[in-house]
PDB file of C-alpha atoms in Angstrom:
ATOM      1  CA  MET T 231       4.124 -19.089   4.025  1.00 56.00           C
ATOM      2  CA  GLY T 232       2.838 -20.994   0.525  1.00 81.00           C
ATOM      3  CA  PHE T 233       6.106 -20.731  -1.010  1.00 94.00           C
ATOM      4  CA  VAL T 234       9.144 -23.228  -1.418  1.00 94.00           C
ATOM      5  CA  GLU T 235      12.700 -22.409  -2.895  1.00 93.00           C
ATOM      6  CA  GLY T 236      12.930 -23.058  -6.340  1.00 94.00           C
ATOM      7  CA  SER T 237      16.095 -23.013  -8.694  1.00 90.00           C
ATOM      8  CA  LEU T 238      17.357 -21.111 -11.877  1.00 87.00           C
ATOM      9  CA  GLY T 239      19.934 -22.239 -13.687  1.00 89.00           C
ATOM     10  CA  GLU T 240      21.247 -18.656 -14.746  1.00 89.00           C
ATOM     11  CA  ALA T 241      21.313 -17.311 -11.308  1.00 90.00           C
ATOM     12  CA  LYS T 242      23.995 -15.701  -9.891  1.00 89.00           C
ATOM     13  CA  PHE T 243      25.397 -15.471  -6.320  1.00 90.00           C
ATOM     14  CA  ILE T 244      26.164 -12.095  -4.467  1.00 88.00           C
ATOM     15  CA  GLY T 245      28.157 -12.744  -1.753  1.00 90.00           C
ATOM     16  CA  ASP T 246      26.169 -15.667  -0.106  1.00 91.00           C
ATOM     17  CA  ASP T 247      22.832 -14.496  -1.578  1.00 92.00           C
ATOM     18  CA  ILE T 248      21.364 -15.968  -4.857  1.00 91.00           C
ATOM     19  CA  PHE T 249      19.990 -13.490  -7.446  1.00 89.00           C
ATOM     20  CA  PRO T 250      17.089 -13.955  -8.374  1.00 91.00           C
ATOM     21  CA  LYS T 251      15.860 -15.937  -5.774  1.00 94.00           C
ATOM     22  CA  THR T 252      13.254 -18.186  -7.313  1.00 96.00           C
ATOM     23  CA  LEU T 253      10.218 -19.237  -5.049  1.00 96.00           C
ATOM     24  CA  LEU T 254       7.400 -21.791  -6.151  1.00 96.00           C
ATOM     25  CA  PRO T 255       4.185 -22.629  -4.652  1.00 95.00           C
ATOM     26  CA  ALA T 256       4.294 -25.102  -1.555  1.00 92.00           C
ATOM     27  CA  ALA T 257       2.727 -28.369  -2.359  1.00 92.00           C
ATOM     28  CA  GLY T 258      -0.957 -28.192  -1.349  1.00 88.00           C
ATOM     29  CA  SER T 259      -0.944 -24.419  -1.349  1.00 86.00           C
ATOM     30  CA  ASP T 260      -3.243 -22.028  -3.329  1.00 83.00           C
ATOM     31  CA  ARG T 261      -1.210 -21.033  -6.670  1.00 93.00           C
ATOM     32  CA  ASN T 262      -2.846 -17.803  -6.839  1.00 95.00           C
ATOM     33  CA  LEU T 263      -0.090 -15.398  -6.257  1.00 95.00           C
ATOM     34  CA  ALA T 264      -1.847 -12.515  -5.097  1.00 96.00           C
ATOM     35  CA  LYS T 265      -3.321 -14.213  -2.177  1.00 95.00           C
ATOM     36  CA  SER T 266      -0.141 -16.263  -1.445  1.00 95.00           C
ATOM     37  CA  VAL T 267       1.858 -12.766  -1.366  1.00 96.00           C
ATOM     38  CA  VAL T 268      -0.827 -11.276   0.985  1.00 95.00           C
ATOM     39  CA  ALA T 269      -0.255 -14.374   3.420  1.00 94.00           C
ATOM     40  CA  GLY T 270       3.661 -14.135   3.203  1.00 94.00           C
ATOM     41  CA  ARG T 271       4.254 -10.272   2.595  1.00 95.00           C
ATOM     42  CA  GLU T 272       6.544  -9.741   5.297  1.00 96.00           C
ATOM     43  CA  SER T 273       8.649 -12.613   4.532  1.00 95.00           C
ATOM     44  CA  LEU T 274       8.775 -11.919   0.987  1.00 96.00           C
ATOM     45  CA  VAL T 275       9.680  -8.283   1.504  1.00 95.00           C
ATOM     46  CA  ALA T 276      12.568  -9.643   3.825  1.00 96.00           C
ATOM     47  CA  LEU T 277      13.692 -12.007   1.047  1.00 95.00           C
ATOM     48  CA  LEU T 278      13.579  -8.989  -1.535  1.00 93.00           C
ATOM     49  CA  ARG T 279      15.756  -6.753   0.628  1.00 92.00           C
ATOM     50  CA  ARG T 280      18.405  -9.602   0.932  1.00 93.00           C
ATOM     51  CA  HIS T 281      18.515 -11.280  -2.614  1.00 92.00           C
ATOM     52  CA  ARG T 282      17.565  -7.840  -4.601  1.00 88.00           C
ATOM     53  CA  ALA T 283      14.774  -9.736  -6.797  1.00 90.00           C
ATOM     54  CA  LEU T 284      12.277 -12.443  -6.388  1.00 94.00           C
ATOM     55  CA  LEU T 285      11.350 -14.748  -9.376  1.00 94.00           C
ATOM     56  CA  PHE T 286       7.989 -16.363  -8.967  1.00 96.00           C
ATOM     57  CA  ARG T 287       7.528 -19.670 -10.911  1.00 95.00           C
ATOM     58  CA  GLY T 288       4.517 -21.939 -11.279  1.00 95.00           C
ATOM     59  CA  PHE T 289       1.893 -19.832  -9.988  1.00 96.00           C
ATOM     60  CA  ASP T 290      -1.877 -19.217 -11.737  1.00 95.00           C
ATOM     61  CA  VAL T 291      -0.704 -16.078 -13.494  1.00 95.00           C
ATOM     62  CA  ALA T 292      -2.442 -15.828 -16.781  1.00 94.00           C
ATOM     63  CA  SER T 293      -3.311 -11.926 -17.474  1.00 92.00           C
ATOM     64  CA  ALA T 294      -1.949  -8.630 -16.793  1.00 89.00           C
ATOM     65  CA  ASP T 295      -4.776  -8.337 -14.219  1.00 91.00           C
ATOM     66  CA  ASP T 296      -3.537 -11.319 -12.325  1.00 93.00           C
ATOM     67  CA  PHE T 297      -0.320  -9.913 -12.366  1.00 92.00           C
ATOM     68  CA  GLN T 298      -1.643  -6.714 -10.906  1.00 91.00           C
ATOM     69  CA  ARG T 299      -3.677  -8.248  -8.269  1.00 94.00           C
ATOM     70  CA  ALA T 300      -0.185  -9.965  -7.178  1.00 94.00           C
ATOM     71  CA  VAL T 301       1.825  -6.842  -7.346  1.00 91.00           C
ATOM     72  CA  GLU T 302      -0.883  -4.790  -5.452  1.00 93.00           C
ATOM     73  CA  ALA T 303      -0.538  -7.360  -2.912  1.00 95.00           C
ATOM     74  CA  PHE T 304       2.664  -5.917  -1.440  1.00 94.00           C
ATOM     75  CA  GLU T 305       0.766  -2.452  -0.785  1.00 93.00           C
ATOM     76  CA  TRP T 306       3.702  -0.322  -2.180  1.00 89.00           C
ATOM     77  CA  ASP T 307       2.722   3.086  -4.176  1.00 84.00           C
ATOM     78  CA  ALA T 308       2.609   2.947  -7.830  1.00 78.00           C
ATOM     79  CA  TYR T 309       5.561   4.001  -9.862  1.00 71.00           C
ATOM     80  CA  GLN T 310       4.713   6.923 -11.995  1.00 69.00           C
ATOM     81  CA  PHE T 311       5.613   5.875 -15.393  1.00 64.00           C
ATOM     82  CA  SER T 312       5.694   9.012 -17.698  1.00 63.00           C
ATOM     83  CA  THR T 313       7.901   8.540 -20.646  1.00 62.00           C
ATOM     84  CA  SER T 314      10.690   6.282 -22.428  1.00 61.00           C
ATOM     85  CA  VAL T 315      13.206   6.267 -24.890  1.00 63.00           C
ATOM     86  CA  THR T 316      11.640   2.385 -25.684  1.00 68.00           C
ATOM     87  CA  THR T 317       8.411   1.469 -27.162  1.00 74.00           C
ATOM     88  CA  ARG T 318       6.078   0.500 -24.066  1.00 78.00           C
ATOM     89  CA  THR T 319       2.296  -0.781 -23.938  1.00 81.00           C
ATOM     90  CA  LYS T 320       0.188  -0.335 -21.079  1.00 80.00           C
ATOM     91  CA  LEU T 321      -1.299  -3.781 -20.146  1.00 83.00           C
ATOM     92  CA  SER T 322      -3.352  -2.774 -17.289  1.00 80.00           C
ATOM     93  CA  ASP T 323      -3.454   0.040 -14.687  1.00 77.00           C
ATOM     94  CA  ARG T 324       0.166  -0.633 -13.305  1.00 76.00           C
ATOM     95  CA  ILE T 325       1.377  -3.159 -15.652  1.00 80.00           C
ATOM     96  CA  TYR T 326       3.149  -2.003 -18.929  1.00 77.00           C
ATOM     97  CA  THR T 327       5.857  -4.216 -21.374  1.00 80.00           C
ATOM     98  CA  ALA T 328       9.451  -4.105 -20.868  1.00 76.00           C
ATOM     99  CA  ASN T 329      10.512  -3.102 -24.155  1.00 75.00           C
ATOM    100  CA  GLU T 330       8.939  -3.643 -27.753  1.00 78.00           C
ATOM    101  CA  SER T 331      12.385  -3.249 -29.832  1.00 76.00           C
ATOM    102  CA  SER T 332      13.241  -5.678 -32.181  1.00 78.00           C
ATOM    103  CA  PRO T 333      14.697  -9.031 -30.838  1.00 76.00           C
ATOM    104  CA  GLU T 334      17.654  -8.529 -33.344  1.00 81.00           C
ATOM    105  CA  LEU T 335      18.403  -5.034 -31.743  1.00 76.00           C
ATOM    106  CA  LEU T 336      21.406  -5.055 -29.078  1.00 73.00           C
ATOM    107  CA  ILE T 337      20.239  -3.592 -26.016  1.00 69.00           C
ATOM    108  CA  ASN T 338      23.513  -2.482 -23.947  1.00 66.00           C
ATOM    109  CA  PHE T 339      23.606  -3.440 -20.332  1.00 60.00           C
ATOM    110  CA  HIS T 340      21.693  -0.917 -18.472  1.00 57.00           C
ATOM    111  CA  HIS T 341      19.528  -0.205 -15.625  1.00 55.00           C
ATOM    112  CA  GLU T 342      15.747   0.420 -15.988  1.00 56.00           C
ATOM    113  CA  MET T 343      15.473   3.015 -13.203  1.00 54.00           C
ATOM    114  CA  SER T 344      18.817   5.174 -14.339  1.00 52.00           C
ATOM    115  CA  LEU T 345      16.700   7.810 -16.134  1.00 53.00           C
ATOM    116  CA  HIS T 346      13.999   8.084 -13.352  1.00 52.00           C
ATOM    117  CA  SER T 347      14.211  11.171 -11.130  1.00 51.00           C
ATOM    118  CA  ARG T 348      12.400  11.849  -8.067  1.00 49.00           C
ATOM    119  CA  ARG T 349      10.370  14.920  -7.599  1.00 46.00           C
TER     120      ARG T 349
END
């Protein structure tokens, strides 16, 4: 697989598992994240199930389209985003900004999917 383990000072342990799991491109590997995800998809899904979040660092992701290709490489269905209480901008077909509130405003701890209902 084209990944090596990285570290993040703010990472936390949940039991024996680090959150988030940080992955960097392996030496000599293609720094194209979408191609790396395709090549290592099964291992990445297993890591995601275990660690609950993956943080990719050091890959050539320069645009929303680059990021969208990496997201699509997992071959998951798209989340149907319809409304939000925060201002968000659509950057590409499947990529939105997280929150465009003023940095001075306090955002209480929350879960992004708490208002999502399944149809």
